[in-house]
mmCIF file of C-alpha atoms and ligand atoms in Angstrom:
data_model
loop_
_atom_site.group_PDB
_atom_site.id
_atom_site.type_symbol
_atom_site.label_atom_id
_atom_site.label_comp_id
_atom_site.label_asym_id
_atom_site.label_seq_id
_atom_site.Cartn_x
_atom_site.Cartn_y
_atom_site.Cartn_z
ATOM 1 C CA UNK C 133 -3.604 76.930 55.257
ATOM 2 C CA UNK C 134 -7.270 76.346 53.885
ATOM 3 C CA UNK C 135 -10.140 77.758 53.920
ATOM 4 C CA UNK C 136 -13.736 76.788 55.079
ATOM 5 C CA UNK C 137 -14.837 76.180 51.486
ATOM 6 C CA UNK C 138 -12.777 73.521 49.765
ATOM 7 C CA UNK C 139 -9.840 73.797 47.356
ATOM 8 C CA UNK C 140 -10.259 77.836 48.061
ATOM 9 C CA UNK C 141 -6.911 79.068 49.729
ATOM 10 C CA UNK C 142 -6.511 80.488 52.308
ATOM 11 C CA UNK C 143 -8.028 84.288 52.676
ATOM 12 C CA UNK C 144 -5.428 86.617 53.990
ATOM 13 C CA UNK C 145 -5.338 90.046 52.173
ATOM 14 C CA UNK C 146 -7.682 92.931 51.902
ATOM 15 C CA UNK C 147 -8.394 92.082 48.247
ATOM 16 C CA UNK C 148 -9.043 88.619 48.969
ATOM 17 C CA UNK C 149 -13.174 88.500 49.885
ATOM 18 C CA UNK C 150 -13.443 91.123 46.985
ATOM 19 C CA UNK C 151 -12.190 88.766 44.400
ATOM 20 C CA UNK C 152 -13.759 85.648 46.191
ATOM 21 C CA UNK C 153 -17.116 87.520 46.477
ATOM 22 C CA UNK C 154 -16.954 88.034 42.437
ATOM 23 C CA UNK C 155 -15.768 83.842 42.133
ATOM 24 C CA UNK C 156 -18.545 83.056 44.457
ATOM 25 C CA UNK C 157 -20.760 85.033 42.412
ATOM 26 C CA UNK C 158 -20.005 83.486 39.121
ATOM 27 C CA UNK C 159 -19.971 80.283 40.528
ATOM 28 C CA UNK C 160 -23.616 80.829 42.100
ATOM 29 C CA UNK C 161 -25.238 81.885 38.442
ATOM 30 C CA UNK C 162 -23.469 78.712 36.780
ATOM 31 C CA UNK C 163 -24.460 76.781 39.296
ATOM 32 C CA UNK C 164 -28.558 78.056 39.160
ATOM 33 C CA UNK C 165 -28.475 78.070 34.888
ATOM 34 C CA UNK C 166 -27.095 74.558 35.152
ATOM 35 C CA UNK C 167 -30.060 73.546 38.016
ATOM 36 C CA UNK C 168 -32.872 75.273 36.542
ATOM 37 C CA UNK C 169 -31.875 74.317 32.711
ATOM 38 C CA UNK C 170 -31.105 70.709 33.353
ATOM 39 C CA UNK C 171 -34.709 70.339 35.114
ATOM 40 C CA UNK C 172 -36.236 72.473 32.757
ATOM 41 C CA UNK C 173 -34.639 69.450 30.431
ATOM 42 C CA UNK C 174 -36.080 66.891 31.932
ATOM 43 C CA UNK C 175 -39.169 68.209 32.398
ATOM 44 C CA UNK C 176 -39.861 68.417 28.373
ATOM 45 C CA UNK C 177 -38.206 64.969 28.345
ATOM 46 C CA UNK C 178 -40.949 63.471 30.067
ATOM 47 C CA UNK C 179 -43.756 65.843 29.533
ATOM 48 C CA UNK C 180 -43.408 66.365 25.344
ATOM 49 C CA UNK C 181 -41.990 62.109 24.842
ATOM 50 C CA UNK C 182 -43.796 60.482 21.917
ATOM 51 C CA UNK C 183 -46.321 58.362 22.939
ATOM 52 C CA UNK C 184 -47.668 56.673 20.009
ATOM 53 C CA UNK C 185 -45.496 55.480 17.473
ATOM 54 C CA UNK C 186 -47.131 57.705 14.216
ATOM 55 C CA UNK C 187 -47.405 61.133 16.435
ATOM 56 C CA UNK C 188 -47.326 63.705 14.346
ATOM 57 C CA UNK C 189 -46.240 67.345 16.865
ATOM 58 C CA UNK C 190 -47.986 70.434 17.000
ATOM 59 C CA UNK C 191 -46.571 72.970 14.733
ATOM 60 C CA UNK C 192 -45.041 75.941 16.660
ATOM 61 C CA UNK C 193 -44.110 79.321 15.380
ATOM 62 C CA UNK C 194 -41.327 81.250 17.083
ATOM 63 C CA UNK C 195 -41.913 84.104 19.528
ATOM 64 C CA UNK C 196 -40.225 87.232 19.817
ATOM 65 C CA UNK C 197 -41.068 87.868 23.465
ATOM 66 C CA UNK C 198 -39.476 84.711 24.766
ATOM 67 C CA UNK C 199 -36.213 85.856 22.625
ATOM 68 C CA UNK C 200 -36.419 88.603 23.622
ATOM 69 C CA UNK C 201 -36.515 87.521 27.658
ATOM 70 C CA UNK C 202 -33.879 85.184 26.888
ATOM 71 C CA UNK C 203 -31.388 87.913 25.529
ATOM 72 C CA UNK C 204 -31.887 90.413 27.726
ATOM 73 C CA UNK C 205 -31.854 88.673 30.979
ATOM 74 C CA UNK C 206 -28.282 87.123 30.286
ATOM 75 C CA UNK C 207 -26.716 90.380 28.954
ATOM 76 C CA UNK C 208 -27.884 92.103 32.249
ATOM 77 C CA UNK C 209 -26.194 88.893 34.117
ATOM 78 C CA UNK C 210 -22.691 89.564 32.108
ATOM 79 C CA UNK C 211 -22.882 93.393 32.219
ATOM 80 C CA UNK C 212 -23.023 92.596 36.028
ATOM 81 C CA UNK C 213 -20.290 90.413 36.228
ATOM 82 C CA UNK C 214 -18.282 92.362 34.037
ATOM 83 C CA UNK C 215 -18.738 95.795 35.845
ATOM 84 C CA UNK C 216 -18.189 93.896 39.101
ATOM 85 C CA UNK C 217 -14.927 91.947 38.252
ATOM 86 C CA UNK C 218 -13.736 95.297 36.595
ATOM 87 C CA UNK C 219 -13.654 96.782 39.416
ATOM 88 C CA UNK C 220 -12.348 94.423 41.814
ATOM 89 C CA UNK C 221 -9.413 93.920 38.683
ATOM 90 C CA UNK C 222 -8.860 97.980 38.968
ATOM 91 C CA UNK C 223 -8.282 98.254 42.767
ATOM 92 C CA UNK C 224 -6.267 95.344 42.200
ATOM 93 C CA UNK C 225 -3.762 96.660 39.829
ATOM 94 C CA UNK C 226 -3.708 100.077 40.937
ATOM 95 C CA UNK C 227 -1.234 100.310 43.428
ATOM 96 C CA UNK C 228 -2.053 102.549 46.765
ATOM 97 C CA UNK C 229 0.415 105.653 46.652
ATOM 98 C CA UNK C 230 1.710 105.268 50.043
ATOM 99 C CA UNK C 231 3.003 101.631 50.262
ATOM 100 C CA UNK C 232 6.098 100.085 51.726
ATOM 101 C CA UNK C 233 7.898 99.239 48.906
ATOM 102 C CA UNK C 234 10.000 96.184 48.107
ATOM 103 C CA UNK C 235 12.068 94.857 44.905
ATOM 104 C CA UNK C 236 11.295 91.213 43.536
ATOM 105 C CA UNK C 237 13.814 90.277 41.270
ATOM 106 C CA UNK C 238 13.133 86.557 40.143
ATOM 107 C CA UNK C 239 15.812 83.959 38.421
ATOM 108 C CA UNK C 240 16.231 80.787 37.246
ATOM 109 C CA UNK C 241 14.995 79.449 39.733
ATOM 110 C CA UNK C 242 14.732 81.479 42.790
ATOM 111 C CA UNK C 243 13.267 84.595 44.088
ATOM 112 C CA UNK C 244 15.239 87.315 45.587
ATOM 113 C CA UNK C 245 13.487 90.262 47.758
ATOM 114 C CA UNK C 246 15.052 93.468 48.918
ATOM 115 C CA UNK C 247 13.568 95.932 51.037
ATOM 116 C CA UNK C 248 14.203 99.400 51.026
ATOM 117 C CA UNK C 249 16.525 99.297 54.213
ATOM 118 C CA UNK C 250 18.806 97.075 52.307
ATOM 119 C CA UNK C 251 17.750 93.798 54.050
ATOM 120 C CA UNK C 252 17.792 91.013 51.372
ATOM 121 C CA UNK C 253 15.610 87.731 51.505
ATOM 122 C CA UNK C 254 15.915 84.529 48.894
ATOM 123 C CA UNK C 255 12.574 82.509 48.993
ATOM 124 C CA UNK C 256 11.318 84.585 51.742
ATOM 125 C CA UNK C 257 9.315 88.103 51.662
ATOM 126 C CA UNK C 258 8.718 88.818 55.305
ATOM 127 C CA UNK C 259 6.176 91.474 55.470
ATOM 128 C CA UNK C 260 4.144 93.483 58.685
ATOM 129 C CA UNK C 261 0.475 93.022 58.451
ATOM 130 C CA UNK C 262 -2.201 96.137 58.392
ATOM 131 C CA UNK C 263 0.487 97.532 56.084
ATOM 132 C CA UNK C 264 0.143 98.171 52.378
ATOM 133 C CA UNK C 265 3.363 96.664 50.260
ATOM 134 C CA UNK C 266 3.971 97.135 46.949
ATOM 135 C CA UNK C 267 6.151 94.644 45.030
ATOM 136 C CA UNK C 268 8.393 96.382 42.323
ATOM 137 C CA UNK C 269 9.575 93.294 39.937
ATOM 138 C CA UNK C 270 11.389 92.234 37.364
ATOM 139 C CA UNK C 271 13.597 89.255 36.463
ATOM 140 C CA UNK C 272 17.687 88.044 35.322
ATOM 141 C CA UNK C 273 16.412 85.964 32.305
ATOM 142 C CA UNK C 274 13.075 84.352 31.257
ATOM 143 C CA UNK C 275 9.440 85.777 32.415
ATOM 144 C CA UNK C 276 8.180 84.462 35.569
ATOM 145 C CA UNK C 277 4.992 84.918 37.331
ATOM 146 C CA UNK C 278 4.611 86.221 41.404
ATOM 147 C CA UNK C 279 1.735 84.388 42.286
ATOM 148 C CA UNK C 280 0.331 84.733 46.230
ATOM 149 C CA UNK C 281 -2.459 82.944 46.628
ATOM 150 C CA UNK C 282 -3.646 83.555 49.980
ATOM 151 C CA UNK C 283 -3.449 87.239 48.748
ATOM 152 C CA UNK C 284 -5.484 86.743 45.722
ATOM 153 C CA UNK C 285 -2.637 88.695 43.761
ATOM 154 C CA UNK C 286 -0.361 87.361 41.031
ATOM 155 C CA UNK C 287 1.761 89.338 38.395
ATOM 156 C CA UNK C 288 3.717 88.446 35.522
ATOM 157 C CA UNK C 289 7.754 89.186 36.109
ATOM 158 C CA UNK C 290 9.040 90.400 32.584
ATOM 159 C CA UNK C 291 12.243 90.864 31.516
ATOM 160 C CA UNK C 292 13.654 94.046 30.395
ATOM 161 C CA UNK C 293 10.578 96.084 32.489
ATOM 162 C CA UNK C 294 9.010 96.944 35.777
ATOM 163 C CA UNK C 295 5.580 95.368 36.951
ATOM 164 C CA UNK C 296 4.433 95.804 40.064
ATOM 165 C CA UNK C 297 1.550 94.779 42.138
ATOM 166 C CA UNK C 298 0.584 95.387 46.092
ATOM 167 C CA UNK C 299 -1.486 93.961 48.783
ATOM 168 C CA UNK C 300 -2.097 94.437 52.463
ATOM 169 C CA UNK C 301 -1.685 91.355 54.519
ATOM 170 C CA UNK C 302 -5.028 90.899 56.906
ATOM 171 C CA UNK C 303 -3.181 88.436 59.255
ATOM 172 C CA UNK C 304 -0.065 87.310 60.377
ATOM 173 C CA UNK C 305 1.103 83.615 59.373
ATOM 174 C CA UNK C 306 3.093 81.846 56.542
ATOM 175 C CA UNK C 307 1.384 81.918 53.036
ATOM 176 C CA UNK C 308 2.920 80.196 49.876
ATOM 177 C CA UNK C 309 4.161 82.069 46.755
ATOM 178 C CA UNK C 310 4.478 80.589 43.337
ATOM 179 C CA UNK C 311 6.273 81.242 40.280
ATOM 180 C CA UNK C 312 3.380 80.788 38.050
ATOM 181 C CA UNK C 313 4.613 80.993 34.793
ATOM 182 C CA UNK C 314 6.052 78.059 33.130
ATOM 183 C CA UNK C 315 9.851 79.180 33.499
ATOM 184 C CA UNK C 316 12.474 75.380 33.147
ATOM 185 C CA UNK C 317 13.312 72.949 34.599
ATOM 186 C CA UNK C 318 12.795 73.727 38.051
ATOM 187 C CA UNK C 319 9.915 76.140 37.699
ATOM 188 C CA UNK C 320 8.123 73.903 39.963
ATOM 189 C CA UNK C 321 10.268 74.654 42.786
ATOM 190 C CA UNK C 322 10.412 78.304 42.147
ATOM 191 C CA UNK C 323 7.935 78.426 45.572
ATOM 192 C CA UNK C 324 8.884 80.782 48.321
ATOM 193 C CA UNK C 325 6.388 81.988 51.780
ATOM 194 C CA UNK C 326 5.619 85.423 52.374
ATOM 195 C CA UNK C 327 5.550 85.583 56.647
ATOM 196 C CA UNK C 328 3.029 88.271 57.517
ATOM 197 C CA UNK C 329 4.382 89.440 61.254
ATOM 198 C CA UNK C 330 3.146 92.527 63.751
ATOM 199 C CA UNK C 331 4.536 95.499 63.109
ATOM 200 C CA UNK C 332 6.470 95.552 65.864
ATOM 201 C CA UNK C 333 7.972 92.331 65.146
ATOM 202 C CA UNK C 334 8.950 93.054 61.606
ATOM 203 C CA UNK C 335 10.602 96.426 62.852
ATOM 204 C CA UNK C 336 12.803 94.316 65.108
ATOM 205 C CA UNK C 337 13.616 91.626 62.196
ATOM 206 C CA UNK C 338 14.284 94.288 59.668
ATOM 207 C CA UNK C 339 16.930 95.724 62.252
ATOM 208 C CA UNK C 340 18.428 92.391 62.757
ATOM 209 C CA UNK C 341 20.824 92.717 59.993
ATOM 210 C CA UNK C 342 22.590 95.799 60.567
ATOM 211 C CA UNK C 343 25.503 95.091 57.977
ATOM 212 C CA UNK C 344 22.940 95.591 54.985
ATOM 213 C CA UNK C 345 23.189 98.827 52.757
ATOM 214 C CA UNK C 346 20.021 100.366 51.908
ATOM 215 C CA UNK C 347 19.353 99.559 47.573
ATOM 216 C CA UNK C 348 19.234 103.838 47.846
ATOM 217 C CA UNK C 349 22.564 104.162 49.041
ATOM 218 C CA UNK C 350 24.196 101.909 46.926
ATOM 219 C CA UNK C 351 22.280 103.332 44.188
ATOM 220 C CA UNK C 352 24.220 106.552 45.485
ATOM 221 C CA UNK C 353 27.929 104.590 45.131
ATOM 222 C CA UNK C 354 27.309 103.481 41.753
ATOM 223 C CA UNK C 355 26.200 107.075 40.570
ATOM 224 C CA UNK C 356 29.457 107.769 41.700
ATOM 225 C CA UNK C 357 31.206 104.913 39.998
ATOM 226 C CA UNK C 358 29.985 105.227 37.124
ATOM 227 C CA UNK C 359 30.995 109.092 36.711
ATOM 228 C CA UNK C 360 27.020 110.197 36.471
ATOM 229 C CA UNK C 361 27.121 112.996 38.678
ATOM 230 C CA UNK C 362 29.379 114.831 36.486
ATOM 231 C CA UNK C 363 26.090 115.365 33.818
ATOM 232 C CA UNK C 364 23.695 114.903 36.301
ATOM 233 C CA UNK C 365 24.733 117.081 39.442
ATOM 234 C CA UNK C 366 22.892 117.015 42.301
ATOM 235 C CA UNK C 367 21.049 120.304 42.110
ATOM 236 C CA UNK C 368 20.962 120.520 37.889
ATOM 237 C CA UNK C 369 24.539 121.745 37.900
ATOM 238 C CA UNK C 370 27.023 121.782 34.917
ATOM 239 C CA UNK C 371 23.550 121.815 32.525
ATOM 240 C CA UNK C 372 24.205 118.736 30.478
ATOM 241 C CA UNK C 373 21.722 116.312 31.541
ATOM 242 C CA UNK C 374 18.785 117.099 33.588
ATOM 243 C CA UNK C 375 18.587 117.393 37.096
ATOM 244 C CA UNK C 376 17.387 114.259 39.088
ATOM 245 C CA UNK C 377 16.600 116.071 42.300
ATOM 246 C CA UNK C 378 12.972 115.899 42.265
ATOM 247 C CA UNK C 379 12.244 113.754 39.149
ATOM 248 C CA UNK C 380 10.561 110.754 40.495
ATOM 249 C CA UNK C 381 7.283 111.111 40.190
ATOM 250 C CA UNK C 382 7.210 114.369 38.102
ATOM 251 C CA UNK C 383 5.576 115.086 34.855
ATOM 252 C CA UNK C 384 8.411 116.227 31.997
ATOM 253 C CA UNK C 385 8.199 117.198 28.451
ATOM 254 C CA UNK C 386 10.193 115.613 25.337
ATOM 255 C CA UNK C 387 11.400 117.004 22.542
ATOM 256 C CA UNK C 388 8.715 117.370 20.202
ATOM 257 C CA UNK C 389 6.281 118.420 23.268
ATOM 258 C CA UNK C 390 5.077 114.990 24.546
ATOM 259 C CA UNK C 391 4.487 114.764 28.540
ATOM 260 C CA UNK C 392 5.535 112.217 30.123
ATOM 261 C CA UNK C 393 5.397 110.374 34.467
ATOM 262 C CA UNK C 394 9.140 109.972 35.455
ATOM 263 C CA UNK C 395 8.183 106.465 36.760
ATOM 264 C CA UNK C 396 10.403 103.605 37.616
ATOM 265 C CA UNK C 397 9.815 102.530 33.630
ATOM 266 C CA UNK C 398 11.357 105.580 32.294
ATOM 267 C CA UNK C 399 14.038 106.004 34.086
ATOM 268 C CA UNK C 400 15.236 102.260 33.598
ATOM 269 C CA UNK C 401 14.600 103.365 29.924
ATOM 270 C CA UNK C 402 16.601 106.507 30.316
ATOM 271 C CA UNK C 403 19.826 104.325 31.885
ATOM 272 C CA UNK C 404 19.533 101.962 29.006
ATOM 273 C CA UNK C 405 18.397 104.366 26.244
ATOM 274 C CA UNK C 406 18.913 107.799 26.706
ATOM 275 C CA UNK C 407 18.160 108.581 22.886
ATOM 276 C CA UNK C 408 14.486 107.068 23.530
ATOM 277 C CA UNK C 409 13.185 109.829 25.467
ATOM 278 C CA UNK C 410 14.924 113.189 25.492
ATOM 279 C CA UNK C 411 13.572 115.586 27.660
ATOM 280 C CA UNK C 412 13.014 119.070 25.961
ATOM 281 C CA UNK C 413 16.223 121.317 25.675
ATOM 282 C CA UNK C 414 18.891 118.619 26.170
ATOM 283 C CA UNK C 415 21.362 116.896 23.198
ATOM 284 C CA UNK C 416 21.613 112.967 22.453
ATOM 285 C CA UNK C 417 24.841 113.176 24.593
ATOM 286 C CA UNK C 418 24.524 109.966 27.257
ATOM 287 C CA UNK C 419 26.194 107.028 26.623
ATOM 288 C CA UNK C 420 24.093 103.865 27.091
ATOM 289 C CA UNK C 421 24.437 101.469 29.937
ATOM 290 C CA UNK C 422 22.812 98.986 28.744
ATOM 291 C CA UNK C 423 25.087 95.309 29.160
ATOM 292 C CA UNK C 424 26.880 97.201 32.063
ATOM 293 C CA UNK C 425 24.401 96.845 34.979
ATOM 294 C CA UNK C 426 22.787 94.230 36.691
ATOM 295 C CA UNK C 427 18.966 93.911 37.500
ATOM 296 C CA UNK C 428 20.053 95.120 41.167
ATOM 297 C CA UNK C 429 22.326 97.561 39.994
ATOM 298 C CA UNK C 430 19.511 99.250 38.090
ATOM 299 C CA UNK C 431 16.962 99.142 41.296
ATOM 300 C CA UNK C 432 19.648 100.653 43.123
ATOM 301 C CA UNK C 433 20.046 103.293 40.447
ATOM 302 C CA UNK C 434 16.177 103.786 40.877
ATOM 303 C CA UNK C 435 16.177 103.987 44.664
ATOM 304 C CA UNK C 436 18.730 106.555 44.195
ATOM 305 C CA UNK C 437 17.305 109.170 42.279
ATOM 306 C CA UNK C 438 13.913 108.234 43.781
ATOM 307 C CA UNK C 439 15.056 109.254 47.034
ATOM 308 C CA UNK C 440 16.323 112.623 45.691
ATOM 309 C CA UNK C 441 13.313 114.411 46.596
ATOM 310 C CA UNK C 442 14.753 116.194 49.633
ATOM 311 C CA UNK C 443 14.468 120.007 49.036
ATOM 312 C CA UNK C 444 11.992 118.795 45.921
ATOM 313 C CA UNK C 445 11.437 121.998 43.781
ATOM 314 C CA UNK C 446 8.635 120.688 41.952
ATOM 315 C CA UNK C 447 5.354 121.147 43.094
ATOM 316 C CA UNK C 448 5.111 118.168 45.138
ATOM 317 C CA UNK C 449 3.697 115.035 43.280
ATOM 318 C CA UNK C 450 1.519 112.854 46.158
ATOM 319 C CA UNK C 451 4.254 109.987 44.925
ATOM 320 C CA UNK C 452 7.187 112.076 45.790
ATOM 321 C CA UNK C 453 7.386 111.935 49.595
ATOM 322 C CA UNK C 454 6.139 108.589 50.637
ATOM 323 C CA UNK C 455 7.736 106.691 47.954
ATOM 324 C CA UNK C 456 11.179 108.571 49.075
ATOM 325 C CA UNK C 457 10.558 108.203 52.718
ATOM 326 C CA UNK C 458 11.616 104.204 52.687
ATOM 327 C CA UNK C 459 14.330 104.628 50.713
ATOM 328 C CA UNK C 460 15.235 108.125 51.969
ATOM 329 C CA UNK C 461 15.443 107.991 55.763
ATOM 330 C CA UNK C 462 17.988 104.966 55.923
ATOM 331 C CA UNK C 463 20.194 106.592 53.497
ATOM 332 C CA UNK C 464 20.125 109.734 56.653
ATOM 333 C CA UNK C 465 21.028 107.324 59.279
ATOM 334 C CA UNK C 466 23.740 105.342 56.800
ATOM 335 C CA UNK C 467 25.679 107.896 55.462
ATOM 336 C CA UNK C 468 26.250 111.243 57.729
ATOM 337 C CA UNK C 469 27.930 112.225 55.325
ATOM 338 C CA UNK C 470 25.162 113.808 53.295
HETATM 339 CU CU1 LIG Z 724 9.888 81.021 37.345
HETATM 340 CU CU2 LIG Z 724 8.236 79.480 36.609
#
């Protein structure tokens, strides 16, 4: 789909006047500069030509009011455009604390999407509109780039870390994605379409699939697998590593006194590297897992502990309980066990 002004996408997201407005903006002062200096041009051209063949100009001395003008008046244009597009880049990249979350993990050369209930997508991120959605990614091997531009929103996809970006779908319809970072081969046809439904119609496609298991709960498994709960028990029992109940989202001091956010970032750190960030008052003791899990295996691991917030003892970060709720209440239905 196109939009009324040509070889401008379509304009489908909350964000996407705001950063059109600033690109309509910059293209308006280019556009007058160019006018008014290429007439101003023409205008000496004609008016100042030599019209004998011995004339001898005028001296002219310089003058510090015209420098002056012509200083000042462009600094106030790129202050303008800078405080503007700052802004608009801010809101942007800050994502909203209470959005739908979904993991992007991109290959060579596909995408694959997983939504908190477990439902998986390849080339596809199906998405309700009026709803804020926040894109957790990373990637298997090279960087990639998650480009939508009907959304105005693109963000590099870099291995070894989490990026994430968000938007909020204005209308329903099929928009393009991109991998927009030269990636191989086939980085060309690393394309995908996000399809922006009603509410109601996403609720009934996400229950299509019933046979999916929630990234949380198999987050849950693997903890089990993998013999963490024996450091890390559920409630901070057995006092060898901390306790995760709680820790998303909270602030927690190192050894040596430095604070730090238990974001998605530090606990993929603390999987792969537990020596890089010891929290105060517990030894060098975990063994690493880096090599041993997969990109998936890791969000799982993520949507896990982030969904341990239930009974949360710490005074409640505004991240804690909507980014658990997602993850959390399929777990509930999943597994009466817990
Ligand atoms: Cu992936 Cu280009």
């Amino acid at each position: 789909m196109q939009s009324w002004v040509p070889f401008v996408p379509d304009s489908a997201s909350t964000m996407s006047w705001k950063v059109d407005a600033v690109y309509f903006y910059l293209s308006g002062v280019t556009l007058f500069f160019t006018l008014l200096i290429s007439a101003i041009l023409i205008f000496f051209v004609i008016r100042y030509r030599r019209r004998t063949p011995y004339e001898i100009p005028r001296p002219i001395a310089g003058s510090h009011k015209l420098e002056t003008l012509w200083t000042v008046i462009p600094f106030l244009i790129s202050m303008t455009i800078f405080g503007w597009s700052a802004k608009v880049y801010f809101e942007q990249y800050s994502p909203p604390q209470n959005a739908m979350e979904v993991y992007v993990v991109g290959k060579q050369w596909m995408w694959k999407i997983q939504h908190s209930t477990g439902q998986r997508e390849i080339n596809e991120l199906h998405v309700p509109v009026g709803k804020k959605i926040k894109l957790i990614m990373t990637t298997e091997d090279v960087i990639h780039d998650f480009f939508i531009p009907a959304f105005r929103t693109k963000m590099d996809v870099v291995p070894g870390k989490y990026t994430v970006q968000w938007f909020e779908a204005t209308k329903t319809g099929k928009f393009d994605f991109y991998c927009a970072e030269y990636c191989g081969m086939n980085h060309s046809g690393m394309i995908g379409s996000v399809i922006v439904m009603e509410p109601r119609e996403f609720d009934n496609w996400l229950g299509g699939n019933t046979n999916t298991t929630s990234p949380a709960l198999a987050g849950q498994q693997l903890f089990q697998t993998l013999g963490c709960a024996s450091c890390h028990g559920a409630a901070g029992e057995g006092g060898r590593g901390p306790a995760l109940h709680g820790l998303y989202g909270s602030q927690q001091t190192l050894q040596g006194g430095q604070k730090i956010n238990a974001d998605e970032a530090y606990i993929r750190e603390s999987i792969l590297n537990p020596q890089a960030k010891l929290v105060d008052g517990f030894g060098p003791i975990m063994p690493t897992f880096q090599g041993q899990l997969s990109e998936d295996q890791l969000m799982q691991l993520i949507a896990y502990i982030k969904s341990l917030q239930t009974g949360n003892t710490q005074t409640g970060t505004p991240t804690a309980s909507p980014a658990a709720s997602p993850a959390a209440s399929p777990r509930a239905s999943a597994s009466p066990g817990r």
